[in-house]
Coordinates of C-alpha atoms in Angstrom, one line a residue:
M1 CA 23.2 4.8 11.4
Q2 CA 21.2 7.6 12.6
T3 CA 21.8 8.8 9.3
R4 CA 19.8 6.9 7.4
K5 CA 17.1 6.5 9.8
C6 CA 16.5 10.4 9.5
T7 CA 16.2 10.1 5.5
N8 CA 12.3 9.0 5.5
S9 CA 12.1 8.4 1.5
G10 CA 11.7 4.3 1.6
S11 CA 12.1 4.3 5.8
G12 CA 10.2 0.9 5.6
R13 CA 13.4 -0.7 3.3
S14 CA 16.1 0.9 5.2
A15 CA 14.2 0.2 8.6
V16 CA 14.7 -3.4 7.2
F17 CA 18.2 -3.2 6.3
D18 CA 19.2 -1.1 9.3
R19 CA 18.3 -4.3 11.6
P20 CA 20.7 -6.5 9.7
K21 CA 23.9 -3.8 9.4
L22 CA 23.1 -4.0 13.3
I23 CA 23.5 -7.2 13.8
L24 CA 26.8 -7.6 12.1

């Protein structure tokens, strides 16, 4: 999961998808 946060490209989109995935 940290690898996605490291990706600065489209950080806005990844941030939105990171929250729902963490809940699951």
